[in-house]
Short mmCIF file of C-alpha atoms and ligand atoms in Angstrom, two decimals:
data_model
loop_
_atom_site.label_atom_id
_atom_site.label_comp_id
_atom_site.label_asym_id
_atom_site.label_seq_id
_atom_site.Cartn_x
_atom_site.Cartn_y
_atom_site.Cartn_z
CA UNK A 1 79.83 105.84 69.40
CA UNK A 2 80.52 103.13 72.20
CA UNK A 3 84.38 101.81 72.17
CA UNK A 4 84.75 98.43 72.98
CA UNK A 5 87.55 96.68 75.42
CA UNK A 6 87.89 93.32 75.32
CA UNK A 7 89.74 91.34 78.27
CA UNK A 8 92.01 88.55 78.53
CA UNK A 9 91.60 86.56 81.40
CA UNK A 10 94.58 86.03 83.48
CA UNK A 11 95.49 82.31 84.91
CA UNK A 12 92.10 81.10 85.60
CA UNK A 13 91.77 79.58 82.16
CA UNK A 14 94.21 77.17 83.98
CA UNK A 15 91.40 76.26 86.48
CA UNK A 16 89.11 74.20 84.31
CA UNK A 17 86.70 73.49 86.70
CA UNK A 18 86.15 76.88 88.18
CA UNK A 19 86.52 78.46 85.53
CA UNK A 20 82.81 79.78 85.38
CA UNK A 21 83.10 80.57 89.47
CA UNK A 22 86.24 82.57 88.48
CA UNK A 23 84.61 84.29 85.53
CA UNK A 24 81.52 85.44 87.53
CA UNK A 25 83.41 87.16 90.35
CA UNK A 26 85.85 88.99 87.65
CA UNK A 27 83.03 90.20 86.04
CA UNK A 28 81.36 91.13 89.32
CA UNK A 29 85.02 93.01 90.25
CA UNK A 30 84.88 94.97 87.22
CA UNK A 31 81.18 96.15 87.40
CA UNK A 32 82.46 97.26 91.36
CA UNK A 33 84.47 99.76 89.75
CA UNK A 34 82.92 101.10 86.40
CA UNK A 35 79.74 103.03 86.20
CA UNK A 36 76.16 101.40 85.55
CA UNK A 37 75.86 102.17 81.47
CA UNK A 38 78.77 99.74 80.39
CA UNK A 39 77.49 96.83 78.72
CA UNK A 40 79.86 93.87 79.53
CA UNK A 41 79.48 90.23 77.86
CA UNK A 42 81.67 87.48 78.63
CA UNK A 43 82.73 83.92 76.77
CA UNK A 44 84.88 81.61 78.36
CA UNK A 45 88.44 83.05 76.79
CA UNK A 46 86.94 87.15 77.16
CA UNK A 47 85.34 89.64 78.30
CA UNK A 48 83.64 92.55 76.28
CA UNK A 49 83.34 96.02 77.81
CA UNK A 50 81.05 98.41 75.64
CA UNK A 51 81.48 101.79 77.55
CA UNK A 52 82.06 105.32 76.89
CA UNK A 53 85.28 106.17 77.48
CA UNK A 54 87.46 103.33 76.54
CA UNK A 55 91.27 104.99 78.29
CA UNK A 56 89.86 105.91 81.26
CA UNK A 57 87.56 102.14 81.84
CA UNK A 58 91.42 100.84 80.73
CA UNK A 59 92.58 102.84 83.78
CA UNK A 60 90.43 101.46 86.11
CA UNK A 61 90.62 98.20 85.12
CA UNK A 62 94.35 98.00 85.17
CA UNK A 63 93.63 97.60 89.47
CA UNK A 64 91.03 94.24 88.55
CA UNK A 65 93.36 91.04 89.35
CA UNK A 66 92.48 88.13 87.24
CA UNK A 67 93.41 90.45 84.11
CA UNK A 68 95.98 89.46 81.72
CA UNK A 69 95.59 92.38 79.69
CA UNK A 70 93.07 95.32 78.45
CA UNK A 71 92.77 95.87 74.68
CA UNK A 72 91.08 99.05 73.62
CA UNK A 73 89.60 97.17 70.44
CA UNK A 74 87.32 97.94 67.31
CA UNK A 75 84.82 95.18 65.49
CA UNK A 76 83.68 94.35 62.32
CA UNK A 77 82.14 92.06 60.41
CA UNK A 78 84.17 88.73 59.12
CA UNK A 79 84.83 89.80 56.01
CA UNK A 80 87.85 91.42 54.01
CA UNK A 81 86.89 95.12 53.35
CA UNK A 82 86.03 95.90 56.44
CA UNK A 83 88.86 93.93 58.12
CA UNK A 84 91.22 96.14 55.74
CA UNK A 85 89.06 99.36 56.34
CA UNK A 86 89.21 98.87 60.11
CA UNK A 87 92.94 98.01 59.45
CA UNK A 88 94.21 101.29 57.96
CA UNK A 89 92.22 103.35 60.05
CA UNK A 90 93.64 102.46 63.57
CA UNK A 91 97.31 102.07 62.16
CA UNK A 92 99.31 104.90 64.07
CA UNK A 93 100.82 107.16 60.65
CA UNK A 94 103.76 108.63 62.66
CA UNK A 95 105.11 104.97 62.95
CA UNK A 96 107.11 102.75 59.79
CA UNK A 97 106.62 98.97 59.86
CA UNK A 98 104.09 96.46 60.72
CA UNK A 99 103.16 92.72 61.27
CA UNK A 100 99.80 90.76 61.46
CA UNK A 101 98.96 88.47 63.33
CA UNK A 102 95.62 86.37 62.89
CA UNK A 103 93.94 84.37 65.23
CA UNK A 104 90.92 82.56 63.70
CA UNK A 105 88.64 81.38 66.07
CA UNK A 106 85.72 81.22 63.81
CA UNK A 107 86.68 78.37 61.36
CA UNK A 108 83.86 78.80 59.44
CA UNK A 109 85.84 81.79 58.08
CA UNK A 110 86.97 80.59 54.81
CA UNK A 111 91.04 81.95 55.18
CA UNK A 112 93.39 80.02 57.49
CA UNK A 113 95.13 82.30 60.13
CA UNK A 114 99.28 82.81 57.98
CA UNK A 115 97.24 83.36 54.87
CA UNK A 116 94.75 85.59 55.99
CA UNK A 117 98.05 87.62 57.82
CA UNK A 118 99.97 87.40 54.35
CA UNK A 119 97.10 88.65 52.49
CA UNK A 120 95.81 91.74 54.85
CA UNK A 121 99.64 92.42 54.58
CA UNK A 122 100.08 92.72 51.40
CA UNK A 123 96.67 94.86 51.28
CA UNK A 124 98.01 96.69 53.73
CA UNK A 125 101.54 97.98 51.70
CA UNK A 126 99.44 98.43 48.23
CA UNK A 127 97.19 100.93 50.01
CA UNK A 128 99.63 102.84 52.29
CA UNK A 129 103.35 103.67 53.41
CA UNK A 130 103.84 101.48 55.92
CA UNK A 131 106.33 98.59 55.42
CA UNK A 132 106.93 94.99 56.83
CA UNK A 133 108.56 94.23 59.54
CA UNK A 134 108.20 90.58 60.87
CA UNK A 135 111.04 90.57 64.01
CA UNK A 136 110.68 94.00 65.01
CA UNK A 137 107.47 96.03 63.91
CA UNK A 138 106.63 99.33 65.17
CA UNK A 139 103.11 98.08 64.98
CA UNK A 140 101.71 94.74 65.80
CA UNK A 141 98.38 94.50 64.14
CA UNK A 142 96.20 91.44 65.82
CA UNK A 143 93.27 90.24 64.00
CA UNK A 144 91.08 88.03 65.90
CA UNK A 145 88.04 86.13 64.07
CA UNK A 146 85.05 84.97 66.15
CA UNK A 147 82.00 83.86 65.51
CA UNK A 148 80.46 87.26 66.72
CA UNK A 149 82.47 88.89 64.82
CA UNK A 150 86.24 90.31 64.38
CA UNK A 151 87.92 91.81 66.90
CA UNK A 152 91.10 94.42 65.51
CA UNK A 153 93.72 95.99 67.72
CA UNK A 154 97.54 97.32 67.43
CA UNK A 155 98.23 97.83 71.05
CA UNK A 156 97.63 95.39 74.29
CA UNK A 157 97.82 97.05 77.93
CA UNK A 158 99.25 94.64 80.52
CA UNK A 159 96.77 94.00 83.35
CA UNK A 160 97.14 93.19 87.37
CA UNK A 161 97.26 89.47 86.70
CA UNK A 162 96.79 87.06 89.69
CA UNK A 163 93.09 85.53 90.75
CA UNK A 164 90.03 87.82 90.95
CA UNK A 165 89.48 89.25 94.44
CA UNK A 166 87.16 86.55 96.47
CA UNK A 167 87.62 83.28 94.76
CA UNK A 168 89.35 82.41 97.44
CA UNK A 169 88.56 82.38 100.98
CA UNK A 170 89.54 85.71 103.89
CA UNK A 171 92.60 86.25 104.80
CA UNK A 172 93.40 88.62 108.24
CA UNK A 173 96.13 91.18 107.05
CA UNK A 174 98.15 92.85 110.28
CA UNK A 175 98.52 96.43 108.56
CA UNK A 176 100.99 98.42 110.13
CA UNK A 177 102.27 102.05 108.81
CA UNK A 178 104.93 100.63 107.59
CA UNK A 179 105.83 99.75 104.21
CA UNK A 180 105.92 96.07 104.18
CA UNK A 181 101.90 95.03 105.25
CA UNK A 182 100.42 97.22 102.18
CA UNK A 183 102.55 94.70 100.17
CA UNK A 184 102.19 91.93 101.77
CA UNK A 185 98.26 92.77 101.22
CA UNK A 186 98.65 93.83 97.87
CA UNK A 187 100.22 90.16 96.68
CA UNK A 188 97.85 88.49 98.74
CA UNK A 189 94.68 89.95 97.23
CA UNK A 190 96.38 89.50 93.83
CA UNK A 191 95.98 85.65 94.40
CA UNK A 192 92.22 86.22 94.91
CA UNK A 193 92.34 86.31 98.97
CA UNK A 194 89.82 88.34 100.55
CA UNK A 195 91.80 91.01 102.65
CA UNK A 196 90.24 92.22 105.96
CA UNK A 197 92.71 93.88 107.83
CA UNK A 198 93.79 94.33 111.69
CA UNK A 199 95.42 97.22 113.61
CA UNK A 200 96.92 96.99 117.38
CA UNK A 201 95.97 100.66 118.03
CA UNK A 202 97.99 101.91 121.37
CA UNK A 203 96.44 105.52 122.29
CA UNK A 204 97.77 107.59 123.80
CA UNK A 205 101.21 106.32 122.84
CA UNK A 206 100.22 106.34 119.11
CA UNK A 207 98.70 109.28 117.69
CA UNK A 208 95.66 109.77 115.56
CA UNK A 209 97.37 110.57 112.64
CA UNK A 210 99.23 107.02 112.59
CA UNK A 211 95.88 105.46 112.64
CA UNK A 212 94.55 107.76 109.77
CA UNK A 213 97.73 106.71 107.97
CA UNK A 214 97.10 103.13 108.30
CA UNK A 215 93.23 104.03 107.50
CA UNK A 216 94.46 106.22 104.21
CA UNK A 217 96.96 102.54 103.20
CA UNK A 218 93.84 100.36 103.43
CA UNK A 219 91.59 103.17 101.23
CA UNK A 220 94.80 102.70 98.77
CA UNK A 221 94.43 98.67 99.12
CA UNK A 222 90.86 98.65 98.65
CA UNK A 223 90.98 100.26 95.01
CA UNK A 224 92.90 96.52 94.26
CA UNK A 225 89.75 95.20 96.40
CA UNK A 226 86.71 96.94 97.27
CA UNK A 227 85.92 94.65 100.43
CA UNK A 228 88.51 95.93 102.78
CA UNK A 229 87.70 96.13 106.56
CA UNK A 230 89.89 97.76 109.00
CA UNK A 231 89.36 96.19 112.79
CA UNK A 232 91.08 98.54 114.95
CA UNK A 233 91.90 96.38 118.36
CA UNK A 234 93.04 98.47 121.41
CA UNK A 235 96.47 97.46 122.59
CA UNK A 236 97.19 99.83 125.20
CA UNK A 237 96.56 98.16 128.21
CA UNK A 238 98.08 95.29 126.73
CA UNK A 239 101.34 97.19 125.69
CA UNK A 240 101.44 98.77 129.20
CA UNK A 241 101.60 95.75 130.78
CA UNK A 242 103.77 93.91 129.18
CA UNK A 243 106.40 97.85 129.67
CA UNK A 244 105.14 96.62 132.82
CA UNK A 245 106.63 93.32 133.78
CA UNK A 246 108.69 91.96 131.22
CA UNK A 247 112.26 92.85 131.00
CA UNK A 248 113.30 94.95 128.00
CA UNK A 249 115.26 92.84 125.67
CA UNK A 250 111.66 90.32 125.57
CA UNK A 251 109.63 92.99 125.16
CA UNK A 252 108.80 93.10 121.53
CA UNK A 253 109.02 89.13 121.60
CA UNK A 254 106.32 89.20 123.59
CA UNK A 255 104.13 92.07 122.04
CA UNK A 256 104.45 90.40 118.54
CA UNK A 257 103.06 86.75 120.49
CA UNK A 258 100.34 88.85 121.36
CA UNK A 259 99.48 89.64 118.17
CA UNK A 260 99.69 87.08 117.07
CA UNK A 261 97.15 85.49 119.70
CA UNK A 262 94.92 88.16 119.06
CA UNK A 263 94.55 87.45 115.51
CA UNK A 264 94.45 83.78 115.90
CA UNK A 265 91.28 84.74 117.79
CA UNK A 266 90.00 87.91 115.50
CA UNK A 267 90.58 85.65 112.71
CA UNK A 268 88.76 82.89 114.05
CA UNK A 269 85.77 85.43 114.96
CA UNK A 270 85.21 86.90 110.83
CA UNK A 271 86.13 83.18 109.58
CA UNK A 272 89.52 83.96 107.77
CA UNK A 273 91.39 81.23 106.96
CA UNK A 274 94.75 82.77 107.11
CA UNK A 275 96.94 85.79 108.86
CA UNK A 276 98.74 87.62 106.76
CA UNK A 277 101.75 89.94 107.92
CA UNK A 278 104.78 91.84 106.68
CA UNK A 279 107.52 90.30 108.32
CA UNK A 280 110.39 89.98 106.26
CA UNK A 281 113.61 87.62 107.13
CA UNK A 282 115.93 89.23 109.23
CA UNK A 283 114.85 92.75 108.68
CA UNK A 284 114.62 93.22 112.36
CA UNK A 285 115.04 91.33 115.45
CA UNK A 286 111.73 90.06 115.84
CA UNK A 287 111.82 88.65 112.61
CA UNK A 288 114.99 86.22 112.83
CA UNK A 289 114.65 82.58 112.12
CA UNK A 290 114.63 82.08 115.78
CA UNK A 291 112.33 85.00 116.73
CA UNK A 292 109.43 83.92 113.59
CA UNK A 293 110.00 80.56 115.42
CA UNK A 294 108.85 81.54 118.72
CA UNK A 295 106.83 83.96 117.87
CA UNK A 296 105.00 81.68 115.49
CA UNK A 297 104.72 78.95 118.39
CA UNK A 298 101.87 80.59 119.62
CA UNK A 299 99.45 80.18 117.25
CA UNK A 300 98.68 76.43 114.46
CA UNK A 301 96.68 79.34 111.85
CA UNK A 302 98.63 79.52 108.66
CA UNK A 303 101.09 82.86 108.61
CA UNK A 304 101.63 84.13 105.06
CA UNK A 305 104.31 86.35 105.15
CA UNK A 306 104.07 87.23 100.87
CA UNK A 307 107.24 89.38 101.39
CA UNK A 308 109.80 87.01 103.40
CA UNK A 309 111.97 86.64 100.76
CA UNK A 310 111.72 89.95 99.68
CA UNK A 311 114.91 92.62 99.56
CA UNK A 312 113.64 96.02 101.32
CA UNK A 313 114.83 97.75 97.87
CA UNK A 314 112.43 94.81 96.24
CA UNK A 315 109.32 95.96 98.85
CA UNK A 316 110.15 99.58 98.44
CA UNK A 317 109.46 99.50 94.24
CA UNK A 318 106.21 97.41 94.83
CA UNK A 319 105.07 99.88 97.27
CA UNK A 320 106.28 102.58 94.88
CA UNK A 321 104.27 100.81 92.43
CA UNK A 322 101.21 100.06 94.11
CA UNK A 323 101.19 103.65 95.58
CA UNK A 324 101.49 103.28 99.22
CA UNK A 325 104.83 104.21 99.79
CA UNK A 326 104.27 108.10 99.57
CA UNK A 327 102.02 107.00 102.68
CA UNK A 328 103.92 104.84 104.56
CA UNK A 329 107.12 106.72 104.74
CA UNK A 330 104.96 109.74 106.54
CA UNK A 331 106.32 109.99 109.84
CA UNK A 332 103.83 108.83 112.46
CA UNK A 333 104.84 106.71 115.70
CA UNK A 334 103.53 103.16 115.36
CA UNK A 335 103.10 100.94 118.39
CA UNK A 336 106.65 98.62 117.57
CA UNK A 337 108.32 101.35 117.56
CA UNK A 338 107.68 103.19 120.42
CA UNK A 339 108.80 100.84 123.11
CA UNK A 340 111.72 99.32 121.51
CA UNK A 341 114.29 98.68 123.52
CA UNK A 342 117.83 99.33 123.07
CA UNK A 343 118.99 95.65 123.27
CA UNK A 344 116.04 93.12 121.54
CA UNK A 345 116.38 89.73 121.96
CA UNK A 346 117.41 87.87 118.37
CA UNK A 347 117.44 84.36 119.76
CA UNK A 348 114.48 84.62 121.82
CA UNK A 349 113.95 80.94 123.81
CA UNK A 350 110.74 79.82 124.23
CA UNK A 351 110.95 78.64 127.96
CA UNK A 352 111.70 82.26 128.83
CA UNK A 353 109.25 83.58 126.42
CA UNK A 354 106.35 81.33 128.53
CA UNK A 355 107.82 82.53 132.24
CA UNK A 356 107.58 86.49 131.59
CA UNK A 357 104.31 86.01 130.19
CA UNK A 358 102.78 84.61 133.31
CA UNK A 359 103.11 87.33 135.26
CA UNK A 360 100.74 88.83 132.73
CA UNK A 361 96.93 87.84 132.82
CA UNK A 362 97.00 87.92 129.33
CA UNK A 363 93.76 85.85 128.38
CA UNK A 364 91.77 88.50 130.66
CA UNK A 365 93.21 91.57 128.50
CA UNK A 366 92.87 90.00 125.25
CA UNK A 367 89.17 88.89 125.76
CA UNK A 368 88.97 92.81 126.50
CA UNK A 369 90.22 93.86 123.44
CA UNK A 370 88.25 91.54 121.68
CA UNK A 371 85.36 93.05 122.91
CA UNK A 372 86.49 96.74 122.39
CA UNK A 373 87.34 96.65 118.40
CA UNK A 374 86.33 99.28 116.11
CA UNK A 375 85.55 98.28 112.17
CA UNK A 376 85.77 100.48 110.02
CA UNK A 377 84.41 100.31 106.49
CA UNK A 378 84.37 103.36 105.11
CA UNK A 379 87.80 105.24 103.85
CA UNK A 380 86.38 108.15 102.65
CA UNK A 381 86.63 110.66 105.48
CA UNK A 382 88.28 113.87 104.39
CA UNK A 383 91.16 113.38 107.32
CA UNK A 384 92.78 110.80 105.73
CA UNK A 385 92.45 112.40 102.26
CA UNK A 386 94.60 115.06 104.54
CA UNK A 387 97.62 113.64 105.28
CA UNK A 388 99.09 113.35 102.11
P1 LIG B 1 105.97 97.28 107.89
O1 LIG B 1 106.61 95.95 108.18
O2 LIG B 1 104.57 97.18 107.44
O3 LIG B 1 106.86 98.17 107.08
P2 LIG B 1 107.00 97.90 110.29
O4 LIG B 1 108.29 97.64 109.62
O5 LIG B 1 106.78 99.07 111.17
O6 LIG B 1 105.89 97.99 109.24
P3 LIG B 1 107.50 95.54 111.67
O7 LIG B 1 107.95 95.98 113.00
O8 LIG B 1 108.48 95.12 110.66
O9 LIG B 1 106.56 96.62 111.07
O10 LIG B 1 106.40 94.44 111.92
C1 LIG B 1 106.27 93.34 111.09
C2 LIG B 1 104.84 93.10 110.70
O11 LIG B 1 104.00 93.00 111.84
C3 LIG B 1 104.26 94.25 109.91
O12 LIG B 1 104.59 94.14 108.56
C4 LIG B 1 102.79 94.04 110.15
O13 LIG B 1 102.29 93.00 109.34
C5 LIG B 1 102.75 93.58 111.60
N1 LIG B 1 102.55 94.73 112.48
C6 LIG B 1 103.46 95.46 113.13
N2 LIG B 1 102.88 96.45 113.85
C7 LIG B 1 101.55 96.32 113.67
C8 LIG B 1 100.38 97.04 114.12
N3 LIG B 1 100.47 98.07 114.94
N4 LIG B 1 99.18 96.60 113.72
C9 LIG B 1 99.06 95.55 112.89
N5 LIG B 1 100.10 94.86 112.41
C10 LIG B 1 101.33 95.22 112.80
MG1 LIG B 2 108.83 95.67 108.49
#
């Protein structure tokens, strides 16, 4: 027989008026990532998923933001017996006590919600050894009456929460190796951002492997997604000259404005609204008050940085949790960290930043990068299955 989930939405009930907008795309999520023969029918407070195997569609849909929660769930008609039948059957017998709880939706249904609890209960204890408990039950035991029918569960999974993927607009994600960007994508595509991502790519200085490690974090993203892009922008030249000409302590100012400038323009190109990054406050030089302000200068696109505020302890358990962090701790050369100087600037000034950078023809070399990115799409190649 067919088990049946039904789905809580998660804060778009909030959103009155797009509520139908946000329903569609959830529902259009969740059919991304379960097979064809699920029949799924949605209301405007659920969402009913007929399928085959009810844990393992639970599984899966514990990745789908825009979930509040997953109940594996079992219907009957409105009407006592079976509501008691259903009851007793689903009740776990290796646990003691028990509470109901009724939610009558359907007030055509002639019992109002505390009655209809008091009087399953008390059905309940004639016809079996379970005993109440109203403040701490082993069991809770929800009822739900609708007018297609009643709905009975005892356990509730907690879902991803957040906006479904793509009710908002793109946002341009710099992905690093590192541990903070997966995050910092992972919370933004929890509030229903689009994630594309970018990677500065610096061959030969940067081996393969870091940019099948990056390639293996976005596969990981895009089971919270399904739409993730990887647009893999050639930074040697640009990296070289900067080694080049600037002095040492600027050097990483100036790579990160050129990043930045770069995905002003990438961003531009696909029609994100926003760049997203990892930077954290004061994890690092470049990411002072003073160097996010003049790094920052370069571009008027909105930064997110969803991790800012973030403890690396705090970033390290979401990573943990997410499962990227087995990734992004393997140890591949990325391109910040192979030219860092001993002594990085930590009040960069602006003035200065603007001199060094004119002995660069910067415009030239990022219009050549522009026109030199790689997208990939596809995260299924055996290598990065590999690394791990
Ligand atoms: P992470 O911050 O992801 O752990 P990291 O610590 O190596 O990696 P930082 O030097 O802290 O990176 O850089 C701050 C942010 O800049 C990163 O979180 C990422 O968003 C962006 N960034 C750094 N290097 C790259 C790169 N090669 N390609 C794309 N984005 C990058
Ligand atoms: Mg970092």
């Amino acid at each position: 027989m067919n088990q049946l989930i039904l789905i809580k939405y998660g804060e778009l009930t909030t959103k009155k008026d797009n509520r139908n907008f946000f329903i569609n795309t959830l529902e259009k999520n969740i059919r991304r990532v379960l097979d064809d023969n699920v029949t799924i029918r949605k209301d405007r407070v659920r969402m009913y998923i007929e399928c085959g195997d009810a844990e393992k569609t639970a599984l899966k849909l514990q990745k789908i933001f825009g979930i509040y929660s997953i109940v594996i769930c079992h219907k009957v008609n409105n009407n006592t017996e079976e509501i008691l039948g259903k009851a007793l059957e689903i009740m776990d017998k290796s646990k003691k006590t028990f509470k109901v709880v009724t939610n009558r939706a359907d007030k055509s249904f002639p019992i109002p919600s505390m009655e209809f609890s008091s009087k399953i209960g008390g059905l309940i204890l004639k016809n079996s050894n379970f005993k109440v408990d109203v403040h701490n039950p082993d069991i809770t035991l929800t009822i739900e009456i609708r007018n297609n029918g009643t709905f009975i569960y005892t356990d509730e999974i907690k879902g991803a929460g957040g906006y479904p993927v793509g009710i908002q607009g793109t946002g341009l994600l710099m992905l690093s190796g590192g541990i903070d960007s997966p995050v910092a994508g992972y919370l933004t595509l929890k509030r229903g951002v689009n994630v594309e991502c970018i990677y500065f790519d610096s061959p030969p200085h940067t081996s393969l492997e870091a940019k099948n490690k990056v390639l293996k974090l976005a596969s990981i993203l895009n089971e919270y997604s399904g739409h993730i892009k990887v647009h893999v922008i050639p930074f040697t030249e640009i990296q070289e000259e900067i080694f080049k000409k600037c002095p040492d302590t600027y050097m990483i100012t100036i790579m990160r404005r050129m990043m930045y400038r770069i995905a002003e323009k990438y961003a531009e190109k696909i029609g994100a609204k926003i760049i997203v990054n990892g930077e954290s406050i004061g994890q690092v030089a470049s990411q002072t008050l003073s160097s996010i302000e003049c790094i920052n200068s370069v571009t008027n696109k909105p930064i997110i940085r969803p991790v800012a505020c973030l403890d690396k302890l705090e970033i390290i358990n979401l990573a943990e949790k997410i499962g990227t962090y087995d990734t992004s701790i393997l140890p591949f050369e990325d391109c910040c960290t192979i030219f860092v100087p001993k002594h990085p600037v930590i009040n960069p000034k602006l003035a200065l930043c603007e001199d060094y950078e004119m002995a660069l023809n910067y415009e030239k070399l990022i219009d050549k990068c522009l026109q030199n990115v790689e997208v990939i799409t596809s995260f299924t190649e055996p290598q990065f299955e590999e690394l791990l």
